[in-house]
Short mmCIF file of C-alpha atoms in Angstrom, two decimals:
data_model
loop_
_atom_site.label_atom_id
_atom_site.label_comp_id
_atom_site.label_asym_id
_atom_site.label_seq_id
_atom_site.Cartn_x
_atom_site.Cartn_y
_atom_site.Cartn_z
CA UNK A 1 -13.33 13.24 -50.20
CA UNK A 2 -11.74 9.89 -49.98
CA UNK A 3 -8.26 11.08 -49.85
CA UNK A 4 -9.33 13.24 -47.00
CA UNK A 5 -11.07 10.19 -45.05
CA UNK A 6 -8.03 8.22 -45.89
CA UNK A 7 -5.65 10.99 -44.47
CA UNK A 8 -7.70 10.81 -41.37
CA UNK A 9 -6.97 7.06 -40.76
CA UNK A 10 -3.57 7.45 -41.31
CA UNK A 11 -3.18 10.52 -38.80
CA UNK A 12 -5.44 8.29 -37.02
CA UNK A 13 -3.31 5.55 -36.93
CA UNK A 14 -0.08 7.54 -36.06
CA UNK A 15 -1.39 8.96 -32.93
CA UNK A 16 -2.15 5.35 -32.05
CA UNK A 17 1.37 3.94 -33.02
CA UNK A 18 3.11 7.17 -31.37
CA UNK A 19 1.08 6.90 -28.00
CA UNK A 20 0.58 3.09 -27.16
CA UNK A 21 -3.45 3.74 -26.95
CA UNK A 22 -6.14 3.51 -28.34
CA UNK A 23 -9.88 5.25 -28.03
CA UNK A 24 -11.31 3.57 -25.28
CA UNK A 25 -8.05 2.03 -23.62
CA UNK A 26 -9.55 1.38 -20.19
CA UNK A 27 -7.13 -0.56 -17.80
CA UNK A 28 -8.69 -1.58 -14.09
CA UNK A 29 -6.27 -1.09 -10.84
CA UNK A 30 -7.97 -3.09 -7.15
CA UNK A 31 -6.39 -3.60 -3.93
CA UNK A 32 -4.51 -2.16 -1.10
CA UNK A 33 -5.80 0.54 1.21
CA UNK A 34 -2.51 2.11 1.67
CA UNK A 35 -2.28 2.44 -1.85
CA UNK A 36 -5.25 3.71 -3.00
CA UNK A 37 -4.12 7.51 -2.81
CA UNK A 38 -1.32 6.89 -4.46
CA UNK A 39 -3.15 4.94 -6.97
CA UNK A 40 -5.53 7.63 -7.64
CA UNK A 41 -3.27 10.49 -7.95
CA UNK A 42 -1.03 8.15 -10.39
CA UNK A 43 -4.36 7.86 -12.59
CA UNK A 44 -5.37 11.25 -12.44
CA UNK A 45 -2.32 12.91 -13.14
CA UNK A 46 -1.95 10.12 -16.10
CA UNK A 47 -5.37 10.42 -17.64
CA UNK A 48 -4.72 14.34 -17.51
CA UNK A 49 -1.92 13.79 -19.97
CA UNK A 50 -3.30 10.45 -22.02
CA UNK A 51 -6.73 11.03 -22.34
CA UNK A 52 -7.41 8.27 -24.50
CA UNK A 53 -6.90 5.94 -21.56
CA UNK A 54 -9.42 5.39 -18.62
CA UNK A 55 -8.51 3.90 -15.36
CA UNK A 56 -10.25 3.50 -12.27
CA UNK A 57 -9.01 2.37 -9.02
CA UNK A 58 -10.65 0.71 -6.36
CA UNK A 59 -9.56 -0.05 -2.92
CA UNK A 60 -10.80 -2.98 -0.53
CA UNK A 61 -7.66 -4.20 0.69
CA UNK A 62 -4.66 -6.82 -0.63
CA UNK A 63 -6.58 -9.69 -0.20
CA UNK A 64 -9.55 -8.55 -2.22
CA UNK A 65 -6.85 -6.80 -4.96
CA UNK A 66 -5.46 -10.74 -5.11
CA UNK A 67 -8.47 -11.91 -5.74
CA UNK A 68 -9.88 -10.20 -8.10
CA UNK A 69 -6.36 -10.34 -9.98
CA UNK A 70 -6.95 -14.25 -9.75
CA UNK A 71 -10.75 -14.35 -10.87
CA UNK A 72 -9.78 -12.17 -13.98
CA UNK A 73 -11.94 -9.34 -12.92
CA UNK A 74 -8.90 -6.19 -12.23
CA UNK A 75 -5.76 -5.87 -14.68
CA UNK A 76 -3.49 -4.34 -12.18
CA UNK A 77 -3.55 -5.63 -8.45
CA UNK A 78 -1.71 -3.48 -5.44
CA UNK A 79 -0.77 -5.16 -2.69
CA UNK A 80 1.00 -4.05 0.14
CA UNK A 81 2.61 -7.28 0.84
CA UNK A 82 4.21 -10.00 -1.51
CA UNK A 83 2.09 -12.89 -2.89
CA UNK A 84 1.91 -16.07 -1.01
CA UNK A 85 2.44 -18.84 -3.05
CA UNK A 86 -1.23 -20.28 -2.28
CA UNK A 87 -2.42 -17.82 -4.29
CA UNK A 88 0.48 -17.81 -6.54
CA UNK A 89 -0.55 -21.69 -7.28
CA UNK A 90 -4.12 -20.27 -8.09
CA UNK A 91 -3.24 -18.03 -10.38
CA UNK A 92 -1.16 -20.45 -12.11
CA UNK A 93 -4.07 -22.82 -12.49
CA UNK A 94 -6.19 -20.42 -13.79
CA UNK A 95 -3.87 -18.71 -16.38
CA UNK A 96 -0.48 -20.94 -16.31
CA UNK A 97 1.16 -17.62 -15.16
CA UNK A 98 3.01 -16.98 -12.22
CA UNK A 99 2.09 -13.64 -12.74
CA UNK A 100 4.57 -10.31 -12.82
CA UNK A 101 5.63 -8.34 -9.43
CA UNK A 102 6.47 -4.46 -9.70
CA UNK A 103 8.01 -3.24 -6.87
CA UNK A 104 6.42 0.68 -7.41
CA UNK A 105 7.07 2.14 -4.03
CA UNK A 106 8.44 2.08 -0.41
CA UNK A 107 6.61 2.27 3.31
CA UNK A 108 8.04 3.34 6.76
CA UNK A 109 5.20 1.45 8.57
CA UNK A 110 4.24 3.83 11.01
CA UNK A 111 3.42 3.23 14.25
CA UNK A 112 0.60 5.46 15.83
CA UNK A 113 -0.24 6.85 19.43
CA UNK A 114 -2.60 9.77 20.22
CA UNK A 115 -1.35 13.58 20.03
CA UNK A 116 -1.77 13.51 23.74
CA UNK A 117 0.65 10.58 24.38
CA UNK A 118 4.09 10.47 26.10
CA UNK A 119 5.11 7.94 25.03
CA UNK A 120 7.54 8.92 21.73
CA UNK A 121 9.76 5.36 21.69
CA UNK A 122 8.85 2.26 21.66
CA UNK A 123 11.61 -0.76 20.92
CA UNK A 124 10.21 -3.70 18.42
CA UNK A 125 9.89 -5.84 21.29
CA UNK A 126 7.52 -3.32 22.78
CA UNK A 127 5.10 -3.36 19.80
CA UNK A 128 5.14 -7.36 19.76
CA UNK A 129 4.16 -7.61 23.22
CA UNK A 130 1.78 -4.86 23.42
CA UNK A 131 0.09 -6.53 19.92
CA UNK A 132 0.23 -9.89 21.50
CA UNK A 133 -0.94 -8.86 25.23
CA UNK A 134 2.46 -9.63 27.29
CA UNK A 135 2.13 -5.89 27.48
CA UNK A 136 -1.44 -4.22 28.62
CA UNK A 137 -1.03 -0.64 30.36
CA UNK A 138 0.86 2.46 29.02
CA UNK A 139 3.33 2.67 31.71
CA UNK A 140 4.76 -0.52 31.32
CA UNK A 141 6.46 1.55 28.02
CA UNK A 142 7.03 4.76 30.67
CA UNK A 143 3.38 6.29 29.79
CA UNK A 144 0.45 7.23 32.22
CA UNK A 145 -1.31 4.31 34.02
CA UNK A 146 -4.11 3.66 31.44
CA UNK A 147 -4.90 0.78 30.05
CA UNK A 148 -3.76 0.21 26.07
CA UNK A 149 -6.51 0.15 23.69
CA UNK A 150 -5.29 -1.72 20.44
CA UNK A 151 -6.25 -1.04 16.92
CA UNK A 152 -5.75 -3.11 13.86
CA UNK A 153 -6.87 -3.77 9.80
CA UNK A 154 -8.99 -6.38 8.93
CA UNK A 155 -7.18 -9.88 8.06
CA UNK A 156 -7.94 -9.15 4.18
CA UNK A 157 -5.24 -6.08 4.75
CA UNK A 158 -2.12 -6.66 3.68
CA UNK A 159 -0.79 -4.30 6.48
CA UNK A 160 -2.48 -6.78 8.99
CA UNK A 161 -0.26 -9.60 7.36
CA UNK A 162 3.18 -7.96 7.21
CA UNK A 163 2.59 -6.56 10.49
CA UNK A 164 1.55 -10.19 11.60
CA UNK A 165 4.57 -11.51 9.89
CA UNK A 166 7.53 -9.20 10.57
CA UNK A 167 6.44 -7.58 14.11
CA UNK A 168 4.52 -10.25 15.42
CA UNK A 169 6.60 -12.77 14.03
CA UNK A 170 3.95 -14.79 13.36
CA UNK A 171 1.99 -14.68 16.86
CA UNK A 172 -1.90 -14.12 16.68
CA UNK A 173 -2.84 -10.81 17.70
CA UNK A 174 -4.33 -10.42 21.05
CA UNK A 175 -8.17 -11.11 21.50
CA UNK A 176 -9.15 -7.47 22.56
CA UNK A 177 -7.73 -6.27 19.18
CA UNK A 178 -10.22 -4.27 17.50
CA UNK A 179 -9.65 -4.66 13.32
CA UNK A 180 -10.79 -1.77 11.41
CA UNK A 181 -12.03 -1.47 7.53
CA UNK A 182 -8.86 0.96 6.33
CA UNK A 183 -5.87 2.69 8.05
CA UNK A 184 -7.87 6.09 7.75
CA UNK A 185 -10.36 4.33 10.06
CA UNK A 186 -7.09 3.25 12.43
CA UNK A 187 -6.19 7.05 12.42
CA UNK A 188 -9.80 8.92 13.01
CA UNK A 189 -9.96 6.47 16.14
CA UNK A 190 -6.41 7.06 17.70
CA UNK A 191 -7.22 10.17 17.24
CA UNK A 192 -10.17 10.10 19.19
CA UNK A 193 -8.84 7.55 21.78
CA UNK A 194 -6.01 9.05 24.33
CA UNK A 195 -5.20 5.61 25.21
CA UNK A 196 -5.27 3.77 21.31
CA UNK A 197 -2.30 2.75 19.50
CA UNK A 198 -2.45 1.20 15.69
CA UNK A 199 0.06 1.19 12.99
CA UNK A 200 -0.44 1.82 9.10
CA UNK A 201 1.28 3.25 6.23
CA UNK A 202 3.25 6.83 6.21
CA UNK A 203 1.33 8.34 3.93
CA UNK A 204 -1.67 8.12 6.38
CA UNK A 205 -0.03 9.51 9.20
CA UNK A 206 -1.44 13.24 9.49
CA UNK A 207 -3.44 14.06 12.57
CA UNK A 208 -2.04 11.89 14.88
CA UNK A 209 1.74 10.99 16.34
CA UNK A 210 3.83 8.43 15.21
CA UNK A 211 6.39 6.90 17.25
CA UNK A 212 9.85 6.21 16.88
CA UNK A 213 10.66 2.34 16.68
CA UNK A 214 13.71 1.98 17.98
CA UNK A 215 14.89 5.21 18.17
CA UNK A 216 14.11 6.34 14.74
CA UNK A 217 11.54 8.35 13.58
CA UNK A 218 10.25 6.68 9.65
CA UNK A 219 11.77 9.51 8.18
CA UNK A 220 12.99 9.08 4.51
CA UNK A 221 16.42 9.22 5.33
CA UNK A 222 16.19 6.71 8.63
CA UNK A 223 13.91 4.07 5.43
CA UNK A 224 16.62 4.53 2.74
CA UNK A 225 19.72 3.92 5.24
CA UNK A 226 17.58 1.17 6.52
CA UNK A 227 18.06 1.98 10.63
CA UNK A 228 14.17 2.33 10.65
CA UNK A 229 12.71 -1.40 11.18
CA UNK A 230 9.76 -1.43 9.50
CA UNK A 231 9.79 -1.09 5.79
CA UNK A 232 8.41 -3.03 2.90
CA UNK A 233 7.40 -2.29 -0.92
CA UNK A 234 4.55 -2.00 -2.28
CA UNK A 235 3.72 -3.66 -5.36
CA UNK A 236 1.86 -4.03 -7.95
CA UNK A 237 0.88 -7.39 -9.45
CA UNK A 238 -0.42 -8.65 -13.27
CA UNK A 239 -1.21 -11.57 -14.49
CA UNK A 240 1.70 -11.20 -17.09
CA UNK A 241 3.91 -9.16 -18.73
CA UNK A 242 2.46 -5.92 -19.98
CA UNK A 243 1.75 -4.40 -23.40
CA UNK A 244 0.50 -1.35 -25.27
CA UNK A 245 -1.76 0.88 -22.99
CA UNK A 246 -0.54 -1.23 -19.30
CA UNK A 247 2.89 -1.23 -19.93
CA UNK A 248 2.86 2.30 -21.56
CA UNK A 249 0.97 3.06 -18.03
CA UNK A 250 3.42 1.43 -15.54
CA UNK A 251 6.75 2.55 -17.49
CA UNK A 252 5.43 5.96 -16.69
CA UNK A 253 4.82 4.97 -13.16
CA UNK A 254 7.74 3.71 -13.02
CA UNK A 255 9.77 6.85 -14.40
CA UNK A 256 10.85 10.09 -12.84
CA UNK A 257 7.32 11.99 -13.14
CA UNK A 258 5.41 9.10 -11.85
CA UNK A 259 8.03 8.57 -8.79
CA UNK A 260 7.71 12.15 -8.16
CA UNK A 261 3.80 11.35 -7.34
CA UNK A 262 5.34 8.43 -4.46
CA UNK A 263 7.11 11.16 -2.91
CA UNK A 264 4.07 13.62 -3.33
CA UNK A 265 1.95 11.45 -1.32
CA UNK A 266 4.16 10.71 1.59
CA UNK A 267 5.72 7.35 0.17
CA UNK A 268 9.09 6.55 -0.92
CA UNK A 269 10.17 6.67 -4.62
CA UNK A 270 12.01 2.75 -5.89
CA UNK A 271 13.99 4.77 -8.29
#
């Protein structure tokens, strides 16, 4: 009888040595809107093949993923911009890390218009000023005269910052601006709206148009060659560098299978 509970801990203890987890391995993943698909078919498809691991994703936005990552209360943070170093500095005081950045994907920003639109092409230029309020009616871009209704994130979005930062170039967006809660809620209301125009990661661009920026269409051909304008990675962040279960985790997101799952969802694969 004891040799048989004794061969049980040892089998035991070579599943745990072969696989990286243990019973109960439960890893937390908070942040970005435009990555909470692809978070949740990255734990899903995971936990299918590991389960001994539990993860659970939650969305909310950059800002809250940062935040959370700083009070110590998610493991894994995505963010759909980089850090700033204000936050970097208070993670540092709280855990003397500078934390660890994983570039896991790549985003054609897309730019959206109703179905009904005709406008298909709008320069960089166009965006800022439309964004900013130099630029008010539709055919000021060669649309219909009709006033342009504009639709945003919230400011704890890391969309709303890059956008801020590399379209905007650091202008405020004007004050008729209307910020949503998530880029599905830009979509359902462009949709709606023949005269709305928002922006918002490729993978949530089904049901409405996007535009070309530029004369390119945020194909994955137009992001990889780099004549598209608007790309950025999306990362995610830890509070340092990762062991057993999390790094057994990200090395898999990280490999062929899980970038398969970036291109699955409409992103673009970083390897």
């Amino acid at each position: 009888m004891k040799h048989g509970i004794l061969k049980g801990l040892l089998l035991a203890s070579v599943f745990v040595l072969a696989t990286g987890f243990g019973p109960g391995d439960k890893i937390t993943v908070k942040g970005s809107d435009t990555m909470v698909i692809l978070a949740q078919r990255w734990a899903e498809k995971y936990m299918g093949k590991n389960n001994a691991v539990s993860i659970q994703v939650t969305g909310g936005g950059s800002g809250t993923g940062i935040s959370a990552l700083i009070n110590g209360t998610t493991d894994i943070c995505n963010a759909s911009r980089p850090m700033k170093p204000s936050e970097l500095k208070k993670l540092k005081e709280r855990f003397g890390t500078l934390g660890v950045e994983i570039p896991c994907a790549k985003d054609g920003l897309s730019v959206y218009v109703n179905e009904n639109n005709s406008v298909t092409d709008l320069t960089l230029q166009q965006i800022k000023d439309i964004y900013t309020g130099k630029i008010t009616n539709w055919k000021q871009v060669g649309g219909k005269d009709a006033k342009i209704v504009l639709y945003s994130r919230e400011n704890n979005s890391g969309t709303y910052v890059y956008f801020k930062d590399n379209v905007l170039k650091g202008e405020d967006y004007a004050p008729s601006c209307q910020n949503l809660p998530g880029t599905a809620a830009v979509v359902n209301a462009i949709a709606k709206d023949p005269n709305g125009i928002g922006y918002g990661g490729a993978a949530y661009g089904k049901g409405i148009r996007e535009t070309k920026v530029n004369g390119f269409a945020p194909t994955k051909e137009n992001i990889a060659n780099g004549k598209y304008p608007i790309t950025r990675y999306l990362y995610m962040y830890l509070r340092s560098k990762p062991t057993g279960a999390m790094k057994a985790y990200i090395d898999w997101i990280l490999s062929a299978e899980g970038q398969a799952v970036v291109t699955a969802v409409g992103y673009f694969p970083v390897k």
